[in-house]
Each structure stands twice: as C-alpha cells, then as structure tokens.
PDB file of C-alpha atoms in Angstrom:
ATOM      1  CA  UNK A   1       0.023   0.080   0.031  1.00 63.00           C
ATOM      2  CA  UNK A   2       1.442   3.325  -1.145  1.00 72.00           C
ATOM      3  CA  UNK A   3       1.248   6.060   1.451  1.00 74.00           C
ATOM      4  CA  UNK A   4       1.367   9.834   0.456  1.00 82.00           C
ATOM      5  CA  UNK A   5       2.924  12.691   2.528  1.00 86.00           C
ATOM      6  CA  UNK A   6      -0.722  13.557   3.959  1.00 87.00           C
ATOM      7  CA  UNK A   7      -1.111  10.151   5.027  1.00 82.00           C
ATOM      8  CA  UNK A   8       2.162  10.068   6.899  1.00 83.00           C
ATOM      9  CA  UNK A   9       1.324  13.515   8.367  1.00 90.00           C
ATOM     10  CA  UNK A  10      -2.147  12.003   9.654  1.00 87.00           C
ATOM     11  CA  UNK A  11      -0.502   8.961  11.089  1.00 85.00           C
ATOM     12  CA  UNK A  12       2.289  10.979  12.898  1.00 89.00           C
ATOM     13  CA  UNK A  13      -0.377  13.463  14.181  1.00 91.00           C
ATOM     14  CA  UNK A  14      -2.245  10.531  15.675  1.00 88.00           C
ATOM     15  CA  UNK A  15       0.665   9.653  17.839  1.00 90.00           C
ATOM     16  CA  UNK A  16       1.619  13.212  18.744  1.00 92.00           C
ATOM     17  CA  UNK A  17      -1.819  13.929  19.948  1.00 93.00           C
ATOM     18  CA  UNK A  18      -1.619  11.047  22.387  1.00 93.00           C
ATOM     19  CA  UNK A  19       1.644  12.058  23.775  1.00 93.00           C
ATOM     20  CA  UNK A  20       0.506  15.639  24.050  1.00 94.00           C
ATOM     21  CA  UNK A  21      -2.655  14.407  26.158  1.00 94.00           C
ATOM     22  CA  UNK A  22      -0.445  12.357  28.446  1.00 93.00           C
ATOM     23  CA  UNK A  23       2.083  15.308  28.967  1.00 93.00           C
ATOM     24  CA  UNK A  24      -0.773  17.834  29.195  1.00 93.00           C
ATOM     25  CA  UNK A  25      -2.347  16.104  32.333  1.00 92.00           C
ATOM     26  CA  UNK A  26       0.971  14.755  33.928  1.00 91.00           C
ATOM     27  CA  UNK A  27       0.995  17.459  36.381  1.00 87.00           C
ATOM     28  CA  UNK A  28      -2.333  16.874  38.005  1.00 87.00           C
ATOM     29  CA  UNK A  29      -1.933  12.970  37.496  1.00 87.00           C
ATOM     30  CA  UNK A  30       1.676  12.894  39.051  1.00 83.00           C
ATOM     31  CA  UNK A  31       0.512  14.521  42.375  1.00 85.00           C
ATOM     32  CA  UNK A  32       0.069  11.247  44.304  1.00 88.00           C
ATOM     33  CA  UNK A  33      -1.059   7.824  43.886  1.00 85.00           C
ATOM     34  CA  UNK A  34      -4.844   8.690  43.943  1.00 87.00           C
ATOM     35  CA  UNK A  35      -4.301  11.115  41.347  1.00 90.00           C
ATOM     36  CA  UNK A  36      -2.508   8.811  39.326  1.00 93.00           C
ATOM     37  CA  UNK A  37      -4.555   5.764  39.495  1.00 90.00           C
ATOM     38  CA  UNK A  38      -8.093   7.279  40.136  1.00 92.00           C
ATOM     39  CA  UNK A  39      -7.915  10.769  38.548  1.00 92.00           C
ATOM     40  CA  UNK A  40      -8.935  12.077  41.910  1.00 91.00           C
ATOM     41  CA  UNK A  41     -12.280  10.351  41.840  1.00 92.00           C
ATOM     42  CA  UNK A  42     -13.783  13.051  39.520  1.00 92.00           C
ATOM     43  CA  UNK A  43     -14.509  11.449  36.230  1.00 95.00           C
ATOM     44  CA  UNK A  44     -17.846  11.843  34.752  1.00 97.00           C
ATOM     45  CA  UNK A  45     -19.912   8.676  33.607  1.00 96.00           C
ATOM     46  CA  UNK A  46     -20.038   9.514  29.917  1.00 96.00           C
ATOM     47  CA  UNK A  47     -16.179   9.790  29.639  1.00 96.00           C
ATOM     48  CA  UNK A  48     -15.649   6.786  31.829  1.00 96.00           C
ATOM     49  CA  UNK A  49     -18.270   4.663  29.710  1.00 95.00           C
ATOM     50  CA  UNK A  50     -16.455   5.558  26.414  1.00 96.00           C
ATOM     51  CA  UNK A  51     -13.215   4.547  28.007  1.00 95.00           C
ATOM     52  CA  UNK A  52     -14.546   1.389  29.164  1.00 93.00           C
ATOM     53  CA  UNK A  53     -15.803   0.617  25.570  1.00 92.00           C
ATOM     54  CA  UNK A  54     -12.467   1.655  23.822  1.00 92.00           C
ATOM     55  CA  UNK A  55     -10.213  -0.306  26.280  1.00 87.00           C
ATOM     56  CA  UNK A  56     -12.249  -3.444  25.281  1.00 85.00           C
ATOM     57  CA  UNK A  57     -11.630  -2.601  21.636  1.00 85.00           C
ATOM     58  CA  UNK A  58      -8.340  -3.698  20.300  1.00 82.00           C
ATOM     59  CA  UNK A  59      -6.744  -4.060  16.928  1.00 80.00           C
ATOM     60  CA  UNK A  60      -7.942  -7.797  16.947  1.00 82.00           C
ATOM     61  CA  UNK A  61     -11.400  -7.283  17.901  1.00 86.00           C
ATOM     62  CA  UNK A  62     -12.967  -6.295  14.215  1.00 88.00           C
ATOM     63  CA  UNK A  63     -11.071  -9.202  12.822  1.00 86.00           C
ATOM     64  CA  UNK A  64     -12.376 -11.500  15.558  1.00 88.00           C
ATOM     65  CA  UNK A  65     -16.094 -10.590  14.893  1.00 92.00           C
ATOM     66  CA  UNK A  66     -15.766 -10.583  11.224  1.00 90.00           C
ATOM     67  CA  UNK A  67     -14.212 -14.135  11.387  1.00 90.00           C
ATOM     68  CA  UNK A  68     -16.979 -15.204  13.839  1.00 92.00           C
ATOM     69  CA  UNK A  69     -19.338 -13.906  11.170  1.00 93.00           C
ATOM     70  CA  UNK A  70     -17.676 -15.725   8.145  1.00 90.00           C
ATOM     71  CA  UNK A  71     -17.459 -18.865  10.180  1.00 89.00           C
ATOM     72  CA  UNK A  72     -20.673 -19.358  12.094  1.00 89.00           C
ATOM     73  CA  UNK A  73     -22.818 -16.359  11.047  1.00 92.00           C
ATOM     74  CA  UNK A  74     -24.507 -13.614  13.100  1.00 93.00           C
ATOM     75  CA  UNK A  75     -25.681 -15.995  15.820  1.00 90.00           C
ATOM     76  CA  UNK A  76     -21.926 -16.970  16.445  1.00 89.00           C
ATOM     77  CA  UNK A  77     -21.333 -13.975  18.421  1.00 91.00           C
ATOM     78  CA  UNK A  78     -23.400 -15.296  21.280  1.00 88.00           C
ATOM     79  CA  UNK A  79     -20.097 -16.564  22.308  1.00 85.00           C
ATOM     80  CA  UNK A  80     -19.518 -13.197  23.657  1.00 87.00           C
ATOM     81  CA  UNK A  81     -22.710 -11.609  23.789  1.00 88.00           C
ATOM     82  CA  UNK A  82     -23.602 -14.129  26.611  1.00 84.00           C
ATOM     83  CA  UNK A  83     -21.516 -12.033  28.688  1.00 85.00           C
ATOM     84  CA  UNK A  84     -24.180  -9.212  28.742  1.00 86.00           C
ATOM     85  CA  UNK A  85     -25.796 -11.142  31.720  1.00 83.00           C
ATOM     86  CA  UNK A  86     -22.696 -10.339  33.971  1.00 84.00           C
ATOM     87  CA  UNK A  87     -22.425  -6.977  32.401  1.00 87.00           C
ATOM     88  CA  UNK A  88     -25.923  -6.096  33.563  1.00 88.00           C
ATOM     89  CA  UNK A  89     -25.408  -7.683  36.906  1.00 86.00           C
ATOM     90  CA  UNK A  90     -22.369  -5.280  37.498  1.00 88.00           C
ATOM     91  CA  UNK A  91     -24.614  -2.286  36.297  1.00 91.00           C
ATOM     92  CA  UNK A  92     -27.310  -2.853  38.792  1.00 90.00           C
ATOM     93  CA  UNK A  93     -25.401  -4.296  41.617  1.00 89.00           C
ATOM     94  CA  UNK A  94     -21.628  -4.160  41.584  1.00 88.00           C
ATOM     95  CA  UNK A  95     -21.015  -0.768  40.327  1.00 91.00           C
ATOM     96  CA  UNK A  96     -22.259   1.103  43.327  1.00 93.00           C
ATOM     97  CA  UNK A  97     -20.382  -1.295  45.589  1.00 91.00           C
ATOM     98  CA  UNK A  98     -17.231  -0.822  43.788  1.00 91.00           C
ATOM     99  CA  UNK A  99     -17.414   3.085  43.802  1.00 93.00           C
ATOM    100  CA  UNK A 100     -18.530   2.871  47.693  1.00 93.00           C
ATOM    101  CA  UNK A 101     -15.510   0.521  48.682  1.00 91.00           C
ATOM    102  CA  UNK A 102     -13.041   3.548  48.274  1.00 90.00           C
ATOM    103  CA  UNK A 103     -10.392   1.471  47.255  1.00 91.00           C
ATOM    104  CA  UNK A 104      -7.527   2.363  44.837  1.00 90.00           C
ATOM    105  CA  UNK A 105      -7.506  -0.764  42.770  1.00 88.00           C
ATOM    106  CA  UNK A 106      -9.706  -4.013  42.373  1.00 86.00           C
ATOM    107  CA  UNK A 107      -6.933  -6.028  43.862  1.00 87.00           C
ATOM    108  CA  UNK A 108      -7.037  -4.099  47.109  1.00 89.00           C
ATOM    109  CA  UNK A 109     -10.585  -5.504  47.473  1.00 88.00           C
ATOM    110  CA  UNK A 110      -9.079  -9.071  48.676  1.00 87.00           C
ATOM    111  CA  UNK A 111      -7.522  -7.412  51.640  1.00 88.00           C
ATOM    112  CA  UNK A 112     -10.750  -5.595  52.557  1.00 87.00           C
ATOM    113  CA  UNK A 113     -12.870  -8.632  52.188  1.00 87.00           C
ATOM    114  CA  UNK A 114     -10.528 -11.130  53.765  1.00 90.00           C
ATOM    115  CA  UNK A 115      -7.702 -10.772  56.284  1.00 87.00           C
ATOM    116  CA  UNK A 116      -4.290 -11.876  57.214  1.00 89.00           C
ATOM    117  CA  UNK A 117      -1.531 -13.577  55.396  1.00 90.00           C
ATOM    118  CA  UNK A 118      -3.855 -15.686  53.211  1.00 91.00           C
ATOM    119  CA  UNK A 119      -5.571 -12.249  52.038  1.00 91.00           C
ATOM    120  CA  UNK A 120      -2.071 -10.685  51.218  1.00 92.00           C
ATOM    121  CA  UNK A 121      -1.176 -14.079  49.281  1.00 94.00           C
ATOM    122  CA  UNK A 122      -4.304 -13.963  47.271  1.00 91.00           C
ATOM    123  CA  UNK A 123      -3.823 -10.207  46.303  1.00 91.00           C
ATOM    124  CA  UNK A 124      -0.234 -10.887  45.369  1.00 92.00           C
ATOM    125  CA  UNK A 125      -1.040 -13.974  43.358  1.00 92.00           C
ATOM    126  CA  UNK A 126      -3.647 -12.200  41.548  1.00 88.00           C
ATOM    127  CA  UNK A 127      -1.321  -9.171  40.757  1.00 88.00           C
ATOM    128  CA  UNK A 128       1.301 -11.516  39.266  1.00 91.00           C
ATOM    129  CA  UNK A 129      -1.050 -13.840  37.627  1.00 87.00           C
ATOM    130  CA  UNK A 130      -3.425 -11.199  35.941  1.00 83.00           C
ATOM    131  CA  UNK A 131      -0.488  -8.332  35.648  1.00 82.00           C
ATOM    132  CA  UNK A 132       2.120 -10.402  34.372  1.00 85.00           C
ATOM    133  CA  UNK A 133       1.108 -13.822  32.780  1.00 86.00           C
ATOM    134  CA  UNK A 134      -2.472 -13.204  31.589  1.00 83.00           C
ATOM    135  CA  UNK A 135      -1.669  -9.605  30.437  1.00 84.00           C
ATOM    136  CA  UNK A 136       1.232 -10.958  28.244  1.00 87.00           C
ATOM    137  CA  UNK A 137      -1.263 -13.213  26.418  1.00 86.00           C
ATOM    138  CA  UNK A 138      -3.539 -10.252  25.851  1.00 84.00           C
ATOM    139  CA  UNK A 139      -0.963  -8.012  24.711  1.00 86.00           C
ATOM    140  CA  UNK A 140       0.602 -10.770  22.537  1.00 88.00           C
ATOM    141  CA  UNK A 141      -2.873 -11.137  20.858  1.00 85.00           C
ATOM    142  CA  UNK A 142      -3.178  -7.312  20.415  1.00 86.00           C
ATOM    143  CA  UNK A 143       0.287  -6.849  19.116  1.00 89.00           C
ATOM    144  CA  UNK A 144       0.022  -9.650  16.758  1.00 90.00           C
ATOM    145  CA  UNK A 145      -2.979  -7.930  15.039  1.00 87.00           C
ATOM    146  CA  UNK A 146      -1.297  -4.695  15.062  1.00 88.00           C
ATOM    147  CA  UNK A 147       1.917  -6.329  13.299  1.00 91.00           C
ATOM    148  CA  UNK A 148      -0.408  -7.965  10.691  1.00 89.00           C
ATOM    149  CA  UNK A 149      -2.016  -4.562   9.923  1.00 87.00           C
ATOM    150  CA  UNK A 150       1.288  -2.828   9.941  1.00 87.00           C
ATOM    151  CA  UNK A 151       2.717  -5.392   7.527  1.00 88.00           C
ATOM    152  CA  UNK A 152      -0.340  -5.187   5.178  1.00 85.00           C
ATOM    153  CA  UNK A 153      -0.875  -1.545   5.048  1.00 82.00           C
ATOM    154  CA  UNK A 154       2.579   0.023   5.662  1.00 83.00           C
ATOM    155  CA  UNK A 155       5.040  -3.048   4.822  1.00 85.00           C
ATOM    156  CA  UNK A 156       6.693  -2.725   8.101  1.00 86.00           C
ATOM    157  CA  UNK A 157       8.145  -5.683   9.868  1.00 90.00           C
ATOM    158  CA  UNK A 158       7.007  -6.855  13.334  1.00 91.00           C
ATOM    159  CA  UNK A 159       9.851  -5.191  15.200  1.00 91.00           C
ATOM    160  CA  UNK A 160       9.152  -1.934  13.384  1.00 90.00           C
ATOM    161  CA  UNK A 161       5.498  -1.869  14.465  1.00 90.00           C
ATOM    162  CA  UNK A 162       6.245  -2.567  18.149  1.00 91.00           C
ATOM    163  CA  UNK A 163       9.240  -0.089  18.184  1.00 91.00           C
ATOM    164  CA  UNK A 164       6.836   2.702  16.677  1.00 87.00           C
ATOM    165  CA  UNK A 165       3.553   2.051  18.643  1.00 87.00           C
ATOM    166  CA  UNK A 166       4.564   0.647  22.000  1.00 89.00           C
ATOM    167  CA  UNK A 167       6.611   3.627  23.190  1.00 91.00           C
ATOM    168  CA  UNK A 168       3.837   6.031  22.404  1.00 90.00           C
ATOM    169  CA  UNK A 169       1.518   3.872  24.677  1.00 89.00           C
ATOM    170  CA  UNK A 170       4.063   3.722  27.520  1.00 90.00           C
ATOM    171  CA  UNK A 171       4.681   7.621  27.359  1.00 91.00           C
ATOM    172  CA  UNK A 172       1.116   8.796  27.548  1.00 91.00           C
ATOM    173  CA  UNK A 173       0.080   6.127  30.216  1.00 91.00           C
ATOM    174  CA  UNK A 174       3.313   6.686  32.334  1.00 92.00           C
ATOM    175  CA  UNK A 175       2.802  10.357  32.249  1.00 92.00           C
ATOM    176  CA  UNK A 176      -0.957  10.979  32.251  1.00 92.00           C
ATOM    177  CA  UNK A 177      -1.959   8.097  34.541  1.00 93.00           C
ATOM    178  CA  UNK A 178      -5.661   7.042  34.396  1.00 93.00           C
ATOM    179  CA  UNK A 179      -6.859  10.284  33.352  1.00 94.00           C
ATOM    180  CA  UNK A 180      -4.332  10.307  30.339  1.00 94.00           C
ATOM    181  CA  UNK A 181      -5.531   6.928  29.405  1.00 94.00           C
ATOM    182  CA  UNK A 182      -9.370   7.927  29.631  1.00 95.00           C
ATOM    183  CA  UNK A 183      -8.907  10.951  27.543  1.00 95.00           C
ATOM    184  CA  UNK A 184      -6.694   9.024  24.938  1.00 95.00           C
ATOM    185  CA  UNK A 185      -9.588   6.309  24.936  1.00 94.00           C
ATOM    186  CA  UNK A 186     -12.079   8.901  24.227  1.00 95.00           C
ATOM    187  CA  UNK A 187     -10.253  10.101  21.117  1.00 94.00           C
ATOM    188  CA  UNK A 188      -9.314   6.701  19.964  1.00 92.00           C
ATOM    189  CA  UNK A 189     -12.866   5.498  20.275  1.00 93.00           C
ATOM    190  CA  UNK A 190     -14.262   8.344  18.116  1.00 93.00           C
ATOM    191  CA  UNK A 191     -11.543   7.684  15.545  1.00 92.00           C
ATOM    192  CA  UNK A 192     -12.314   3.965  15.343  1.00 91.00           C
ATOM    193  CA  UNK A 193     -15.963   4.020  15.134  1.00 92.00           C
ATOM    194  CA  UNK A 194     -15.740   6.671  12.567  1.00 93.00           C
ATOM    195  CA  UNK A 195     -13.366   4.587  10.496  1.00 91.00           C
ATOM    196  CA  UNK A 196     -15.461   1.506  11.190  1.00 92.00           C
ATOM    197  CA  UNK A 197     -18.587   3.178   9.916  1.00 94.00           C
ATOM    198  CA  UNK A 198     -16.760   4.813   7.064  1.00 94.00           C
ATOM    199  CA  UNK A 199     -15.224   1.410   6.038  1.00 92.00           C
ATOM    200  CA  UNK A 200     -18.692  -0.325   6.223  1.00 94.00           C
ATOM    201  CA  UNK A 201     -20.293   2.398   3.876  1.00 94.00           C
ATOM    202  CA  UNK A 202     -17.432   2.062   1.547  1.00 94.00           C
ATOM    203  CA  UNK A 203     -17.329  -1.451   1.454  1.00 93.00           C
ATOM    204  CA  UNK A 204     -21.184  -1.972   1.096  1.00 93.00           C
ATOM    205  CA  UNK A 205     -21.006   0.334  -1.803  1.00 93.00           C
ATOM    206  CA  UNK A 206     -18.455  -1.605  -3.674  1.00 92.00           C
ATOM    207  CA  UNK A 207     -19.384  -2.849  -7.162  1.00 91.00           C
ATOM    208  CA  UNK A 208     -19.060  -6.492  -5.762  1.00 89.00           C
ATOM    209  CA  UNK A 209     -21.550  -5.789  -3.054  1.00 91.00           C
ATOM    210  CA  UNK A 210     -24.027  -3.314  -4.798  1.00 89.00           C
ATOM    211  CA  UNK A 211     -25.516  -2.037  -1.681  1.00 91.00           C
ATOM    212  CA  UNK A 212     -27.197  -3.314   1.488  1.00 91.00           C
ATOM    213  CA  UNK A 213     -30.198  -4.737   0.028  1.00 91.00           C
ATOM    214  CA  UNK A 214     -28.453  -6.853  -2.495  1.00 92.00           C
ATOM    215  CA  UNK A 215     -25.955  -7.852   0.133  1.00 92.00           C
ATOM    216  CA  UNK A 216     -28.600  -9.233   2.639  1.00 91.00           C
ATOM    217  CA  UNK A 217     -30.304 -10.739  -0.298  1.00 91.00           C
ATOM    218  CA  UNK A 218     -27.437 -12.746  -1.747  1.00 90.00           C
ATOM    219  CA  UNK A 219     -27.939 -16.469  -0.570  1.00 91.00           C
ATOM    220  CA  UNK A 220     -24.544 -17.037   0.957  1.00 90.00           C
ATOM    221  CA  UNK A 221     -25.038 -14.030   3.059  1.00 91.00           C
ATOM    222  CA  UNK A 222     -28.733 -14.601   4.014  1.00 91.00           C
ATOM    223  CA  UNK A 223     -27.720 -17.856   5.444  1.00 90.00           C
ATOM    224  CA  UNK A 224     -25.384 -16.061   7.813  1.00 92.00           C
ATOM    225  CA  UNK A 225     -27.797 -13.509   9.214  1.00 92.00           C
ATOM    226  CA  UNK A 226     -29.966 -15.292  11.637  1.00 91.00           C
ATOM    227  CA  UNK A 227     -29.568 -14.060  15.161  1.00 90.00           C
ATOM    228  CA  UNK A 228     -30.182 -17.497  16.838  1.00 86.00           C
ATOM    229  CA  UNK A 229     -28.773 -20.885  15.694  1.00 83.00           C
ATOM    230  CA  UNK A 230     -31.076 -23.516  14.285  1.00 81.00           C
ATOM    231  CA  UNK A 231     -32.751 -25.146  17.145  1.00 81.00           C
ATOM    232  CA  UNK A 232     -33.084 -28.300  15.370  1.00 83.00           C
ATOM    233  CA  UNK A 233     -29.158 -28.664  15.070  1.00 81.00           C
ATOM    234  CA  UNK A 234     -27.675 -29.369  18.420  1.00 84.00           C
ATOM    235  CA  UNK A 235     -24.390 -29.321  16.976  1.00 81.00           C
ATOM    236  CA  UNK A 236     -25.079 -25.542  16.563  1.00 77.00           C
ATOM    237  CA  UNK A 237     -27.234 -24.836  19.443  1.00 83.00           C
ATOM    238  CA  UNK A 238     -25.161 -26.372  22.283  1.00 85.00           C
ATOM    239  CA  UNK A 239     -21.882 -24.644  21.599  1.00 82.00           C
ATOM    240  CA  UNK A 240     -23.054 -21.340  20.333  1.00 77.00           C
ATOM    241  CA  UNK A 241     -26.087 -20.589  22.601  1.00 80.00           C
ATOM    242  CA  UNK A 242     -26.554 -23.213  25.418  1.00 85.00           C
ATOM    243  CA  UNK A 243     -22.935 -23.240  26.739  1.00 84.00           C
ATOM    244  CA  UNK A 244     -22.474 -19.537  26.500  1.00 81.00           C
ATOM    245  CA  UNK A 245     -25.600 -18.734  28.182  1.00 81.00           C
ATOM    246  CA  UNK A 246     -25.687 -21.456  30.712  1.00 84.00           C
ATOM    247  CA  UNK A 247     -21.858 -21.707  31.728  1.00 81.00           C
ATOM    248  CA  UNK A 248     -19.582 -19.387  29.748  1.00 75.00           C
ATOM    249  CA  UNK A 249     -20.914 -15.952  31.141  1.00 73.00           C
ATOM    250  CA  UNK A 250     -20.004 -16.929  34.814  1.00 75.00           C
ATOM    251  CA  UNK A 251     -16.979 -19.112  34.400  1.00 74.00           C
ATOM    252  CA  UNK A 252     -14.882 -17.555  31.987  1.00 72.00           C
ATOM    253  CA  UNK A 253     -12.669 -14.439  32.387  1.00 69.00           C
ATOM    254  CA  UNK A 254     -13.474 -11.997  29.868  1.00 66.00           C
ATOM    255  CA  UNK A 255     -12.365  -8.179  29.990  1.00 62.00           C
ATOM    256  CA  UNK A 256     -15.008  -6.066  31.231  1.00 63.00           C
ATOM    257  CA  UNK A 257     -17.686  -8.651  31.633  1.00 65.00           C
ATOM    258  CA  UNK A 258     -16.861 -11.063  34.291  1.00 67.00           C
ATOM    259  CA  UNK A 259     -18.945 -10.982  37.453  1.00 63.00           C
ATOM    260  CA  UNK A 260     -18.166  -7.753  39.142  1.00 67.00           C
ATOM    261  CA  UNK A 261     -16.627  -5.932  36.082  1.00 69.00           C
ATOM    262  CA  UNK A 262     -13.046  -6.861  36.542  1.00 73.00           C
ATOM    263  CA  UNK A 263      -9.879  -4.838  36.546  1.00 80.00           C
ATOM    264  CA  UNK A 264     -10.291  -2.730  33.368  1.00 84.00           C
ATOM    265  CA  UNK A 265     -13.861  -1.737  34.165  1.00 89.00           C
ATOM    266  CA  UNK A 266     -13.520  -1.739  37.986  1.00 90.00           C
ATOM    267  CA  UNK A 267     -10.748   0.830  37.918  1.00 91.00           C
ATOM    268  CA  UNK A 268     -12.766   3.256  35.952  1.00 93.00           C
ATOM    269  CA  UNK A 269     -15.906   2.745  38.274  1.00 93.00           C
ATOM    270  CA  UNK A 270     -13.318   3.339  41.317  1.00 94.00           C
ATOM    271  CA  UNK A 271     -12.447   6.771  39.528  1.00 95.00           C
ATOM    272  CA  UNK A 272     -16.240   8.016  39.067  1.00 95.00           C
ATOM    273  CA  UNK A 273     -17.430  11.126  40.825  1.00 94.00           C
ATOM    274  CA  UNK A 274     -19.861   8.983  42.886  1.00 94.00           C
ATOM    275  CA  UNK A 275     -21.993   5.866  42.793  1.00 95.00           C
ATOM    276  CA  UNK A 276     -24.377   7.079  40.195  1.00 96.00           C
ATOM    277  CA  UNK A 277     -21.700   8.017  37.694  1.00 96.00           C
ATOM    278  CA  UNK A 278     -20.213   4.579  38.116  1.00 95.00           C
ATOM    279  CA  UNK A 279     -23.673   2.962  37.471  1.00 95.00           C
ATOM    280  CA  UNK A 280     -24.286   5.190  34.322  1.00 96.00           C
ATOM    281  CA  UNK A 281     -20.825   4.616  33.117  1.00 95.00           C
ATOM    282  CA  UNK A 282     -21.119   0.817  33.267  1.00 93.00           C
ATOM    283  CA  UNK A 283     -24.686   1.015  31.608  1.00 94.00           C
ATOM    284  CA  UNK A 284     -23.522   3.114  28.670  1.00 95.00           C
ATOM    285  CA  UNK A 285     -20.476   0.511  28.395  1.00 93.00           C
ATOM    286  CA  UNK A 286     -22.791  -2.520  28.031  1.00 92.00           C
ATOM    287  CA  UNK A 287     -25.120  -0.669  25.483  1.00 94.00           C
ATOM    288  CA  UNK A 288     -22.221   0.456  23.255  1.00 93.00           C
ATOM    289  CA  UNK A 289     -20.179  -2.704  23.703  1.00 92.00           C
ATOM    290  CA  UNK A 290     -23.046  -5.242  22.726  1.00 91.00           C
ATOM    291  CA  UNK A 291     -25.605  -3.205  20.851  1.00 90.00           C
ATOM    292  CA  UNK A 292     -23.748  -0.468  19.171  1.00 90.00           C
ATOM    293  CA  UNK A 293     -20.074  -1.064  18.461  1.00 92.00           C
ATOM    294  CA  UNK A 294     -20.090  -4.690  16.773  1.00 93.00           C
ATOM    295  CA  UNK A 295     -22.598  -3.835  13.895  1.00 93.00           C
ATOM    296  CA  UNK A 296     -20.031  -2.138  11.318  1.00 93.00           C
ATOM    297  CA  UNK A 297     -17.919  -5.224  11.909  1.00 93.00           C
ATOM    298  CA  UNK A 298     -20.750  -7.705  11.454  1.00 94.00           C
ATOM    299  CA  UNK A 299     -21.764  -5.876   8.190  1.00 94.00           C
ATOM    300  CA  UNK A 300     -18.274  -5.994   6.900  1.00 93.00           C
ATOM    301  CA  UNK A 301     -18.085  -9.691   8.029  1.00 93.00           C
ATOM    302  CA  UNK A 302     -20.950 -10.522   5.938  1.00 94.00           C
ATOM    303  CA  UNK A 303     -19.656  -8.426   2.869  1.00 93.00           C
ATOM    304  CA  UNK A 304     -16.408 -10.269   3.033  1.00 91.00           C
ATOM    305  CA  UNK A 305     -18.358 -13.633   2.258  1.00 90.00           C
ATOM    306  CA  UNK A 306     -19.045 -12.120  -1.253  1.00 89.00           C
ATOM    307  CA  UNK A 307     -15.729 -10.357  -1.712  1.00 82.00           C
ATOM    308  CA  UNK A 308     -13.841 -13.708  -0.967  1.00 72.00           C
ATOM    309  CA  UNK A 309     -15.689 -15.379  -3.793  1.00 67.00           C
ATOM    310  CA  UNK A 310     -15.202 -12.744  -6.487  1.00 59.00           C
TER     311      UNK A 310
END
C-alpha cells in the first residue's frame, strides 16, 4: 500500500496527539497515587463509559468478530454476547459497591474482604497472574493483530510496528496516569468508530456488493444473518448458545464482563465522581459494547463472504 505525504502526516499526528494528552495532564496525575490511578475520583460517567468501551476495543477485535461471522454467522457472536448477563449484573449491583468501597485498585478488595496472610497472598498472586502472565497473553494477541495490519498497510516488519507503537502508549500512560488513558481512549474510540462506519459504507457500496439490500439478499450471506442458531441442530445450538448462556458467562474471564466488572472496568468505576456516575458509566458501556459497536464489523464480515468469492 502506497502512502502519500498527507497520509504520513495524519499517522504522525495521531501519535503526537496522544503523547500531548499524556504530558498535558501529567502535572495533575503525578501529584499522588490517588491522582495517578483514580484521577482524583472526579471522572464523569460519559467519559468513563466511552473509556470502558474503548479499552475493550483492540486491533484484533474487528477481525475476531468478522471471523466469527464468516465461520458461524451472526448468531456465532453469542460466544461473547452471553457476557451481557454479567455486564448487567455489574450495572445494577456491583457498580455502586465498587465506588462505595473507596479502594484504589480492584486487587485491594481482597484485603478488604479477607484478612491475614492468606488475603495478602491472594492479592499478590492475582497481581502476578493477571498483571504479568495473563496480560502478556492479551498484549500478545493485540500486538499480533497490529503487526499484521502494519505489515499489510505499511509494509513494516514486526519489530518496526512494536518499536513505533509501544513507546507512544508507554509515554502517555506513564505521564498521564488513568486520566491520560481515559482521555486518549475517548479520542481513539471516536476515530475507531468513524473509521469502522466509514469502512462499512465504502465496502457495502463496492461494485461487488452493490448495496445493503443486495448484500442481504445474496444466498450465501442470507444464510449467515440469523440472530439465533437453528434449534433443530444441536451441534450448533449447544456450543453457540446453550454453553455461553448457561456456563460461559460466569465461568470464563472476559475483559469487562466477568462478574463484578474486573480490573479494566472496576478501575474506571473506582474513578467515578460518585456511585451514580459509576452505574451510568457501566450501563453505557454495556449498551455500546454489545448493541452499538459490533454492527459495522458484522456488516463487513457479511460483505467479506461475497468479496472472497469474487
């Protein structure tokens, strides 16, 4: 893919803006640990809600959803839509409790709920397990997606992609703390959604697709548009609907949707102005995460079925 000078200006500006945001808020974020990790607990619900959606929106997320569409159809998304159950539990039960707890991080809760050496051990174990081992897996997935995108679009090697992108994230996170992350999340989410919708409109109007009506009337696509699996086929019904709804939503760790919200979401609830803002933030997150954000990717996934055949 050949990039012109304006293209590079946009890309460089993208990184510069995020570094600028981190440096801009660094003075307030660096006052103490509360300022750094909680932004003084004064964040509004709408900013926190957008940040929650953005932090669960990585480079690999659209690819994953589009892949599910191609493989199983729209109903294949029940593999993660089922987590809405725990998401709403967080909204109406856990959000207020997280904010009311007054703790700094979700791991601190273990020593609030339990006591003694066993509580300290549990907190330390979770910190190492989630902060090191689990996060390495998460970051590896995201970095792999970024590497593939960087190679296809810019012709960059894996090392080049990581050496360009990683320092930018480290800089604005280290300087800006949670507030810097939340503000950059807000900007990134707007850019990502505008890009997703723009890409959807462009792809749907490609000559091979011929518009939305033609897309949905194509037999190969129509077979993938069902919201629910065929109940007469247990081989589809059980793994794609029964298991997610009966077991997966409470037994599997999924960023932002495990019972109680988990680290990513809990940290933002803890930074809310009050309990109402924590509740509204998680409510907006669940609406945007499940009902709003994935539809451009779903449409693109359906369109890719036709494009791959032409």
